[in-house]
Coordinates of C-alpha atoms (C1' of nucleotides) in Angstrom, one line a residue:
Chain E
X1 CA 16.2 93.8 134.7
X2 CA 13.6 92.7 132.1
X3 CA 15.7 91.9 128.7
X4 CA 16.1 87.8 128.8
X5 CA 17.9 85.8 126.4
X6 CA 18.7 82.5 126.0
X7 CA 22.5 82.9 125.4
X8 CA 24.4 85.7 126.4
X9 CA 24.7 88.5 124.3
X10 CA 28.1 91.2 123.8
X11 CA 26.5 94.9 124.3
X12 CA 26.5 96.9 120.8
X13 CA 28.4 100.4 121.2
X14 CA 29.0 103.0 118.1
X15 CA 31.9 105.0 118.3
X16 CA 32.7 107.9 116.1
X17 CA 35.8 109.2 115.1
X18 CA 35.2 112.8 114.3
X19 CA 37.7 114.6 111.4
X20 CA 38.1 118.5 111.1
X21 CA 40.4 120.7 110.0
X22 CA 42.2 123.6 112.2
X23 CA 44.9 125.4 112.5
X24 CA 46.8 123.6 109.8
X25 CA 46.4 120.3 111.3
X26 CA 43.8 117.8 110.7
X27 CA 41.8 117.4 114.6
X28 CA 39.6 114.6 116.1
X29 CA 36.8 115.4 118.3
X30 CA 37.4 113.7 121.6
X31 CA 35.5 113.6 125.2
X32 CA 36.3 113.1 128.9
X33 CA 35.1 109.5 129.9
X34 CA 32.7 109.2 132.6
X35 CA 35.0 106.7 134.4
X36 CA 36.8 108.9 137.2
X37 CA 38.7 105.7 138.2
X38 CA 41.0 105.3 135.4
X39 CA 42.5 109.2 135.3
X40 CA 39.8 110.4 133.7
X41 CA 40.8 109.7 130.2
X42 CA 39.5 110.9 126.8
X43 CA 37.9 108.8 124.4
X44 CA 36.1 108.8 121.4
X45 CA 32.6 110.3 121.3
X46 CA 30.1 107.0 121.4
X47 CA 27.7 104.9 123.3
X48 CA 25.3 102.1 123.3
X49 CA 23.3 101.4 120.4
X50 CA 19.1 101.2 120.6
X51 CA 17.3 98.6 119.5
X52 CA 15.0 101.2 117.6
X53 CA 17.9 102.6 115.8
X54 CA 20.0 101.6 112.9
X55 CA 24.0 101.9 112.9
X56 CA 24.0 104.9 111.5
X57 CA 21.1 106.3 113.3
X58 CA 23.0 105.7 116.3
X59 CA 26.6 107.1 115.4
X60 CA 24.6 110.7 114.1
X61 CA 22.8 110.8 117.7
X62 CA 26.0 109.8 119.7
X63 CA 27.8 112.5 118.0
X64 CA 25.2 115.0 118.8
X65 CA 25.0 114.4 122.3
X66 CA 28.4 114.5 123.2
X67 CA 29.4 117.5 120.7
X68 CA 26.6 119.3 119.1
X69 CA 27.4 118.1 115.3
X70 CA 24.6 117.4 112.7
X71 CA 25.1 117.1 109.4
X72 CA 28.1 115.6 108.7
X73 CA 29.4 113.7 106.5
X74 CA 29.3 110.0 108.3
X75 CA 30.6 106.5 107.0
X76 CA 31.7 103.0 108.6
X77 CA 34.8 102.1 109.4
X78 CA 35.0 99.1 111.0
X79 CA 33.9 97.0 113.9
X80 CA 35.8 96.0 116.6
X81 CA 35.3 93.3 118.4
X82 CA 38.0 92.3 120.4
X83 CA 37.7 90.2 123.4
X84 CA 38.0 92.4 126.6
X85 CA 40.6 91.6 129.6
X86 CA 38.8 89.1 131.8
X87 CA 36.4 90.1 134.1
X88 CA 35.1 92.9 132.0
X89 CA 31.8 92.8 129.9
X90 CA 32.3 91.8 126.1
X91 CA 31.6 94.5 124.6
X92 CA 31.4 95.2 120.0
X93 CA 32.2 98.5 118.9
X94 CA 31.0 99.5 115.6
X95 CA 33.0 102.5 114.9
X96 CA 32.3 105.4 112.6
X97 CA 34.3 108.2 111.2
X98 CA 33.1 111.7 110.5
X99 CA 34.1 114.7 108.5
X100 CA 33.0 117.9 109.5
X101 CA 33.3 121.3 108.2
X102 CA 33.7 123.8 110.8
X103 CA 33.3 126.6 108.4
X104 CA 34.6 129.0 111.2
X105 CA 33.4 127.8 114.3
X106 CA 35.9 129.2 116.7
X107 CA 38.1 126.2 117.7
X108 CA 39.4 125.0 121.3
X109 CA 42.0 122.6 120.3
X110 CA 43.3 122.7 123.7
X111 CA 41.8 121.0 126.7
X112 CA 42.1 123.7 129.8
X113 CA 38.4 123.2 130.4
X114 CA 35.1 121.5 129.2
X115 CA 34.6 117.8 128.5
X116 CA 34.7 118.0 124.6
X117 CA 37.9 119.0 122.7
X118 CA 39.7 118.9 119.6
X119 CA 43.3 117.3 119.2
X120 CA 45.8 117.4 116.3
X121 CA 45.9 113.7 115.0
X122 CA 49.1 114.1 115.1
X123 CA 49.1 114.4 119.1
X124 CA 46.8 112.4 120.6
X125 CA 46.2 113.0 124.9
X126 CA 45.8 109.2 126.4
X127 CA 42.9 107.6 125.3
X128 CA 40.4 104.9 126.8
X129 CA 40.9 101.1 126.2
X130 CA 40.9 100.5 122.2
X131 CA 40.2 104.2 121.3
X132 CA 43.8 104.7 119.9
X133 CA 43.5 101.6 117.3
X134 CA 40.2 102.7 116.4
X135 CA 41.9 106.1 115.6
X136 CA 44.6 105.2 113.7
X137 CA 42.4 102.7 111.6
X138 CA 40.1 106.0 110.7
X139 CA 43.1 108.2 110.2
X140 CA 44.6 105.4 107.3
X141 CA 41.4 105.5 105.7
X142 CA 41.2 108.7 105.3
X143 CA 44.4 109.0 103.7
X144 CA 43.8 106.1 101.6
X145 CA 40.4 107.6 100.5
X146 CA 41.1 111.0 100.3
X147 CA 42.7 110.5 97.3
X148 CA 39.9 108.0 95.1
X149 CA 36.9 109.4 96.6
X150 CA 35.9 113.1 96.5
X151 CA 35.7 113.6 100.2
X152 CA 38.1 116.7 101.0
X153 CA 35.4 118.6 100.1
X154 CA 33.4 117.5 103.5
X155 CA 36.4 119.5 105.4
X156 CA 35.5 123.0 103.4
X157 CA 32.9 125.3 103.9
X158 CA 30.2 124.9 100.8
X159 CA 31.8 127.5 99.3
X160 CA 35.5 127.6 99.2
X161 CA 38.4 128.2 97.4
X162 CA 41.4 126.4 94.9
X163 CA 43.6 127.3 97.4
X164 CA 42.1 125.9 100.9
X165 CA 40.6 122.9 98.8
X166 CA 44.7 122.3 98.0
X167 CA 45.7 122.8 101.8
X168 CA 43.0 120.2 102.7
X169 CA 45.0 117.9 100.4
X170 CA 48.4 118.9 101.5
X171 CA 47.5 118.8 105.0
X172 CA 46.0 114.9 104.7
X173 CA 49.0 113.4 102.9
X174 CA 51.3 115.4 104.5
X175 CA 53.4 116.7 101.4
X176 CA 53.4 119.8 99.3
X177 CA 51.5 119.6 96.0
X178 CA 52.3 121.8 93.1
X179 CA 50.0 124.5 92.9
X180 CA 49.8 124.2 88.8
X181 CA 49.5 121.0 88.8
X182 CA 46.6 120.8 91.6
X183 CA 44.2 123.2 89.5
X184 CA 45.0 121.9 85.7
X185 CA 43.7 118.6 87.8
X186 CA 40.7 120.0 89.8
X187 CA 39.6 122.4 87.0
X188 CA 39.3 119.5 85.1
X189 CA 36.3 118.2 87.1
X190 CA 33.0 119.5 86.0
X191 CA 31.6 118.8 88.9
X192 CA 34.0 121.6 90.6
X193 CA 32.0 124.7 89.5
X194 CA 33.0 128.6 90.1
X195 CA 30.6 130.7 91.7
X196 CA 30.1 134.4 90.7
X197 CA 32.0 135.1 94.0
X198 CA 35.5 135.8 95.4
X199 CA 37.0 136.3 98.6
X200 CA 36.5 139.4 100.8
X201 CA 38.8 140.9 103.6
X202 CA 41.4 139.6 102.3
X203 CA 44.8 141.0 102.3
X204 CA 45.8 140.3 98.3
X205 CA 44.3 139.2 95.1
X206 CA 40.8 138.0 96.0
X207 CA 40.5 133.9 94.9
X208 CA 37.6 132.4 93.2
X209 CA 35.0 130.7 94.9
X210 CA 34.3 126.8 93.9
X211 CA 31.7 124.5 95.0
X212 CA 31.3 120.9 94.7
X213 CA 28.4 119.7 92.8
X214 CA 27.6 116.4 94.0
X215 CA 24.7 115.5 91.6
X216 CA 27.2 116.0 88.6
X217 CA 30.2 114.2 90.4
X218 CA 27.8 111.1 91.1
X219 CA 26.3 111.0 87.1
X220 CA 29.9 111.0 86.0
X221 CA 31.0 108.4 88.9
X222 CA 28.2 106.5 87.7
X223 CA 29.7 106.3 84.0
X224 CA 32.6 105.0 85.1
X225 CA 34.4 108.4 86.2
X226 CA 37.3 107.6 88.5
X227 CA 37.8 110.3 90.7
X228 CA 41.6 110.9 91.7
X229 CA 44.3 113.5 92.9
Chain S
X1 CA 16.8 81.5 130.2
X2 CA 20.2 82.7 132.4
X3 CA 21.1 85.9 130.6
X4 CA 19.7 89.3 131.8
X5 CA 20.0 93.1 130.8
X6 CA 19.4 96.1 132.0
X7 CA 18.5 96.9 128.2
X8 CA 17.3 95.3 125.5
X9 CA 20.5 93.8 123.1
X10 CA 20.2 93.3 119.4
X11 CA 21.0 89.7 118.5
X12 CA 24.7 89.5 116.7
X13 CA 25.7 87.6 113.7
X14 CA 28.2 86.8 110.9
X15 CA 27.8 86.4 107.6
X16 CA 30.5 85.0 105.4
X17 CA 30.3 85.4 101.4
X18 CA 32.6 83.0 100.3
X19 CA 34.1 83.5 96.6
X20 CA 35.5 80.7 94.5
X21 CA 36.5 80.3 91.0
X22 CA 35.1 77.8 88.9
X23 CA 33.6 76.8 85.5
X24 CA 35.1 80.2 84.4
X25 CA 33.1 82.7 86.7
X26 CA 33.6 83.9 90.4
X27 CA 31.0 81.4 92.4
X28 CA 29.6 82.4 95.6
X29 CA 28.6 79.5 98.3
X30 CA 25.5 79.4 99.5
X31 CA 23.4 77.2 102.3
X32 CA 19.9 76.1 102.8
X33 CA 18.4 78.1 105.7
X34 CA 17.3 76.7 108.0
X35 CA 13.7 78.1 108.4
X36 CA 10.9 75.5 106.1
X37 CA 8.7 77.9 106.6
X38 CA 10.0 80.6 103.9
X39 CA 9.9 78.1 100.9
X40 CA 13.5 77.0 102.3
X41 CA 15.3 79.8 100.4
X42 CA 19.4 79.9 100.0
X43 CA 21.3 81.9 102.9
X44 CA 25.4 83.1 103.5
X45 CA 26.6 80.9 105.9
X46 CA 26.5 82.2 109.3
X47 CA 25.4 82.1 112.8
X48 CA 25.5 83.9 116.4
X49 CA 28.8 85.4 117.8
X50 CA 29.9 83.3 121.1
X51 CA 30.6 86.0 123.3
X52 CA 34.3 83.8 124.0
X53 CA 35.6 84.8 120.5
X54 CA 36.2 87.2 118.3
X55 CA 34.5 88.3 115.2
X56 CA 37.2 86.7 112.9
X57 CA 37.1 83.7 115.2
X58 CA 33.0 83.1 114.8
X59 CA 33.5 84.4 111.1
X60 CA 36.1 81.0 111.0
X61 CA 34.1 78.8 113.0
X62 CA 31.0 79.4 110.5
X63 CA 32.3 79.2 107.8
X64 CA 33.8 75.8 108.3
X65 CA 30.8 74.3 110.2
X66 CA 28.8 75.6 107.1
X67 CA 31.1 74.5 104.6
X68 CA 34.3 72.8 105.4
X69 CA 36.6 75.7 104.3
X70 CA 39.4 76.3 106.3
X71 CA 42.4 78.6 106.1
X72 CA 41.3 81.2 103.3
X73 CA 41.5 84.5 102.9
X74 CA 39.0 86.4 105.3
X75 CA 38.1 90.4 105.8
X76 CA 35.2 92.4 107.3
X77 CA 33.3 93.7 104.6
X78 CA 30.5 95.9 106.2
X79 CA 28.1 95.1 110.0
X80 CA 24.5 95.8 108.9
X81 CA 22.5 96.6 111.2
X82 CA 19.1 97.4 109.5
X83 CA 16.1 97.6 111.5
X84 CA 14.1 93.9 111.1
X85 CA 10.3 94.2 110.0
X86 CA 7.7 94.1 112.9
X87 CA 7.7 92.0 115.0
X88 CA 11.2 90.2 114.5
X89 CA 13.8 90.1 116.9
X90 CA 16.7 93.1 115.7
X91 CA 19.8 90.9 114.3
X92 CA 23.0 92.7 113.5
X93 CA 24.8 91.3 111.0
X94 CA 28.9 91.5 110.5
X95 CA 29.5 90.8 107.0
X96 CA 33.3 89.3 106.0
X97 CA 34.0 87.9 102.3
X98 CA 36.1 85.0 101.8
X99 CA 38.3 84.5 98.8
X100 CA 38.6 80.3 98.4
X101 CA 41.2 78.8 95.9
X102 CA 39.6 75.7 95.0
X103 CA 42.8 74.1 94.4
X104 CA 40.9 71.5 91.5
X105 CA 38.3 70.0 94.1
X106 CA 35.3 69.3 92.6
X107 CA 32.8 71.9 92.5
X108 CA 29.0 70.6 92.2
X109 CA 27.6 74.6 90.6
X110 CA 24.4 73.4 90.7
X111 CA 22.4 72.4 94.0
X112 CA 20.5 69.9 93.1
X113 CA 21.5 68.0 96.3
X114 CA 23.1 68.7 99.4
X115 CA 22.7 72.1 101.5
X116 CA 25.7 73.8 100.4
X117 CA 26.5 74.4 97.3
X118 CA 28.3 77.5 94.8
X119 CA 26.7 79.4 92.6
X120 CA 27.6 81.8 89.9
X121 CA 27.8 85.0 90.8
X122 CA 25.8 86.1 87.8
X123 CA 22.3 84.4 88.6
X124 CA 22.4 84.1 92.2
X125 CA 18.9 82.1 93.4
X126 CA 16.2 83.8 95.6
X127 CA 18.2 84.3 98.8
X128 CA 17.0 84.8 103.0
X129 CA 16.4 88.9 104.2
X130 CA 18.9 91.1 103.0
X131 CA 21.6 88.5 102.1
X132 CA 21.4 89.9 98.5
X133 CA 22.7 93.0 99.3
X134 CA 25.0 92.0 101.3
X135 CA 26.6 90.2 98.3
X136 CA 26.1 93.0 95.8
X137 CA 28.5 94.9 98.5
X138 CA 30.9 91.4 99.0
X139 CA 31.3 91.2 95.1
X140 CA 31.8 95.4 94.6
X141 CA 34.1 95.4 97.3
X142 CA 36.3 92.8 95.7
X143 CA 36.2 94.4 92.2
X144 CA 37.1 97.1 94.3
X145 CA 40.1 95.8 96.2
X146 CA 41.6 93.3 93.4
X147 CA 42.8 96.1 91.6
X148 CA 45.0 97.7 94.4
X149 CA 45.9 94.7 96.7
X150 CA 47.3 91.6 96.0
X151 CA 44.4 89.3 96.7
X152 CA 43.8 88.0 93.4
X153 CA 46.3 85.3 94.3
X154 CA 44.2 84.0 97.0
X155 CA 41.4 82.7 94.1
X156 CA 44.6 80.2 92.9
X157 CA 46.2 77.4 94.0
X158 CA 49.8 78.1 95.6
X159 CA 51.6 77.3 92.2
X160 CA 49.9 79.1 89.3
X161 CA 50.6 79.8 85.8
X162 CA 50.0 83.4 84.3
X163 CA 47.7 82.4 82.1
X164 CA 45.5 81.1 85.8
X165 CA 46.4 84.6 87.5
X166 CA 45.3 86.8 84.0
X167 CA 42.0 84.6 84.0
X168 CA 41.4 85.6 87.4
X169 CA 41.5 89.3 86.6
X170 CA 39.3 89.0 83.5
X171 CA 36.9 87.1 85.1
X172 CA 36.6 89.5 88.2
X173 CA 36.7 92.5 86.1
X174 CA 34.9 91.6 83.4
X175 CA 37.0 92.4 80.4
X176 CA 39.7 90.5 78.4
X177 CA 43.7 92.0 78.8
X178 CA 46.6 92.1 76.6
X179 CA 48.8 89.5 77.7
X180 CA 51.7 91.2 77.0
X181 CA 51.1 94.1 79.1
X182 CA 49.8 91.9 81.9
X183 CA 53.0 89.7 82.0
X184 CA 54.9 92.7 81.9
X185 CA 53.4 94.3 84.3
X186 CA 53.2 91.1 86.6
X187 CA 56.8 90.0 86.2
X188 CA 58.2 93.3 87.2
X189 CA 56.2 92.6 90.5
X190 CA 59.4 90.9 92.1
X191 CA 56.7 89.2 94.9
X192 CA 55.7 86.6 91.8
X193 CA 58.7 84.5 91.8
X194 CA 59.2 81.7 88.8
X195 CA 59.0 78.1 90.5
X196 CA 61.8 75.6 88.7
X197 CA 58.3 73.6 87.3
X198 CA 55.9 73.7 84.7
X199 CA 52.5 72.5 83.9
X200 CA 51.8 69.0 83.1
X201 CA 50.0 66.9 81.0
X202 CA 48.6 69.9 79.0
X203 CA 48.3 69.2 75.3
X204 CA 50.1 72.4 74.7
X205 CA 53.9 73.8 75.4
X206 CA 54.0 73.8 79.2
X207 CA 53.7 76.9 81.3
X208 CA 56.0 78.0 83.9
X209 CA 54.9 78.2 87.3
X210 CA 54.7 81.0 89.6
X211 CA 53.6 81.8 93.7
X212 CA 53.2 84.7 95.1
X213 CA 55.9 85.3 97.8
X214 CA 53.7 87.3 100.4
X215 CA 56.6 88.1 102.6
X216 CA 58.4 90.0 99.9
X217 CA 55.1 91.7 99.5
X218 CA 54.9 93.0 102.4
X219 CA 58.7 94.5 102.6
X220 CA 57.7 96.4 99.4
X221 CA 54.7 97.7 100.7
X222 CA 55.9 99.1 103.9
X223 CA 58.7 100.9 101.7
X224 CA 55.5 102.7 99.7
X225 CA 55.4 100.3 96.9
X226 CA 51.6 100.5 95.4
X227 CA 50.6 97.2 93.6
X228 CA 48.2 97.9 90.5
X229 CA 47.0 95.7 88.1
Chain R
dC1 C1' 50.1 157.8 94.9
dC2 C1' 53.6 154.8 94.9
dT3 C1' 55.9 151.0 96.9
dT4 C1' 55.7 146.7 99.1
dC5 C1' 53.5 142.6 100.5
dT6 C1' 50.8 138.7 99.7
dT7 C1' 48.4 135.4 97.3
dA8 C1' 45.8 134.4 92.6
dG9 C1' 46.3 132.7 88.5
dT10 C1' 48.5 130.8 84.2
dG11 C1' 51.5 127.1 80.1
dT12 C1' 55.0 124.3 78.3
dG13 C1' 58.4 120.9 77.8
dT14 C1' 60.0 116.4 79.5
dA15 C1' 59.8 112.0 81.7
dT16 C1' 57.0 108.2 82.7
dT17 C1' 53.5 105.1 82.1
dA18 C1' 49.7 102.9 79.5
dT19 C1' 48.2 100.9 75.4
dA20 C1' 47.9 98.7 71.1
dC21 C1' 49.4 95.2 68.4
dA22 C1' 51.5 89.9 65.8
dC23 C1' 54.6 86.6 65.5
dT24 C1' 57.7 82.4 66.9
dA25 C1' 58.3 78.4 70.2
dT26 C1' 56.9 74.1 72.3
dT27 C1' 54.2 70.3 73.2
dT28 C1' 50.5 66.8 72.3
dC29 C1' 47.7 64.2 69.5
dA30 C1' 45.7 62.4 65.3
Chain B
dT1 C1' 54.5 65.0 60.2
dG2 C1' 51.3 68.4 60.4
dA3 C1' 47.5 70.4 62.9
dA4 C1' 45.9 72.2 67.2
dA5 C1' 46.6 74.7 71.3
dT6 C1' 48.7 77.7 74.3
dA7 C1' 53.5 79.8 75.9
dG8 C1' 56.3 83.3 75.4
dT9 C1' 58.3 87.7 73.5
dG10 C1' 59.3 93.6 71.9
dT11 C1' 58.3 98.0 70.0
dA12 C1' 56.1 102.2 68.7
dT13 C1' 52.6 105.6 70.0
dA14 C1' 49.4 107.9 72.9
dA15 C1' 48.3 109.6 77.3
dT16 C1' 49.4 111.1 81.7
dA17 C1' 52.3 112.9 85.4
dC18 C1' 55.7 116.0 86.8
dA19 C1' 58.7 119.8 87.1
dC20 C1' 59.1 124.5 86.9
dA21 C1' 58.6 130.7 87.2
dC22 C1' 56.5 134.5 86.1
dT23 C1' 52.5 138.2 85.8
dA24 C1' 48.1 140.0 88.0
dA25 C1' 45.4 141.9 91.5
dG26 C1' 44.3 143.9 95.7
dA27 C1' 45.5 145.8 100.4
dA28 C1' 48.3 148.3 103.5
dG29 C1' 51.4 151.7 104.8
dG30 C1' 54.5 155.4 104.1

DNA sequence: CCTTCTTAGTGTGTATTATACACTATTTCA
DNA sequence: TGAAATAGTGTATAATACACACTAAGAAGG
């Protein structure tokens, strides 16, 4: 027990709250806790926070221990730190959320086995302490910010489609969007550029491919470009 | 030295960036720092989290024991937890901005006395570590935010005239309005009731006075109801 | 090869909202 | 009593948002 202070410190956790999108629903990355006693609950990917690492340092490497991600798009949220129940340790929680692009990956959303799964947002299993707050609190901002900041895009494979790109949109604010409208509005951006590519194996008309250029979305955001849908 | 780990913990603070109105421009209040040693530079008021409140509560406590301000406006802004230079101990930092109506006390802007004291936003002086970008973030944040939540009002005393609330929003976004269009758009906000008083003592026809009616607010908002100004 | 199925892709008119703009009213003070 | 200062008011035009329905292309199956 060598680590000695002169007043008592709260331990520093990161917790991440991982976004994807599945089967038509938007799906948060959730693990078993290691804490048989309670039921054996899931929580939100996390864990305590080195004293080598920054914040962020420590939300990327607790996501890729407990599920394999890298490379995702990762911002703050908020940090939580509520007093716990008497008796337990005080304990800050500097949570995270995470977009990631599964771009295929073949998806469990249903927990029959293994310790990591993905669940609908809209059905959450029970969840550990504070982990549903901490949910809800990522799932508002990412409606809220969905719609100023140019982040759908982190759902979608690099290269994707008017279509799917639309869906991501539909599926976050939960209401249909007029398909004319949508790409008179999306077109519009420069920095949403067609590649000389279309669909394949597809069972009709074969859509355009789009990607998001994110070096000509930032010059323009840095003119004063508002970005909005 | 009582207080034991099995691991090392960083050392957790807050920081509070406090924002007033005065003299015409948003004023941020500053302290002396403590250390002599750094040519006794300015710092946010702040100080260690007790491990018997809650961030909000230390946020509270410092603020008043650094400044005397009591019941304002408070949010978390940002925790940064940036890796300190050799050889210092790792601090993590939560960040919250404060928005302060002044309510006519008497602002001294310029600290040639005391160890508190406002400054302009504009030409803040040499400041402690990485308080500088923590304000750069406080002040973006509420350019940011005054736009789409009602928290211009908090920078004015409980009665206001429109002329007060329009200066607010020129000052904090840097350009002049149309008063027409403003009052338009603020009198159709049916949260900013009329008051049965005017100004006083003006050498000028009298304004009407207004307040902000934050329960009425809040009814509107749950129903959907976007403010915008 | 022709029909059917499925999604891609396209334009216009209307309603709503944002913007630009200038004068009269009221009060104090000299 | 008039000069100075700010309060308070309405309208026309431009820009943006919204509603809405058909043709095009490719695949699959008879």
């Amino acid at each position: 027990m060598p680590y000695t202070y002169e007043f008592p410190r709260p331990a520093l956790t990161v917790d991440i709250v991982a976004f994807a999108l599945a089967r038509e629903q938007i799906q948060v990355m959730l693990v078993r806790h290691d804490s048989e006693s309670l039921g054996n609950p899931w929580a939100l990917p996390g864990g305590w926070v080195r004293v080598d690492e920054t914040l962020g340092e420590a939300a990327r490497r607790e996501l890729r221990a407990g599920t394999g991600l890298t490379d995702v798009f990762l911002e703050q949220l908020y940090t939580f730190g509520g007093l716990e129940p008497d008796g337990c340790e005080r304990v800050v929680s500097v949570a995270y959320y995470a977009l990631v692009n599964l771009a295929g990956r073949i998806v469990q959303t249903r927990p029959e086995t293994g310790d990591t799964a993905w669940f609908p947002i809209q059905e959450p299993p029970e969840m550990v302490l504070y982990h549903d707050s901490i949910l809800s609190m990522a799932y508002e901002r990412l409606r809220g910010k969905v719609r100023y900041q140019p982040i759908g895009f982190e759902l979608l494979p690099d290269k994707f489609s008017l279509r799917q790109l639309q869906h991501v949109y539909e599926v976050i604010l939960d209401r249909k969007l007029d398909k004319r409208n949508f790409r008179k509005k999306v077109l519009s951006m420069e920095f949403v550029v067609a590649l000389n590519e279309i669909e394949k194996d597809v069972a009709h008309r074969a859509a355009q491919f789009y990607r998001f250029d994110r070096r000509k979305y930032e010059r323009l955001a840095k003119k004063g470009f508002q970005f909005e849908i």
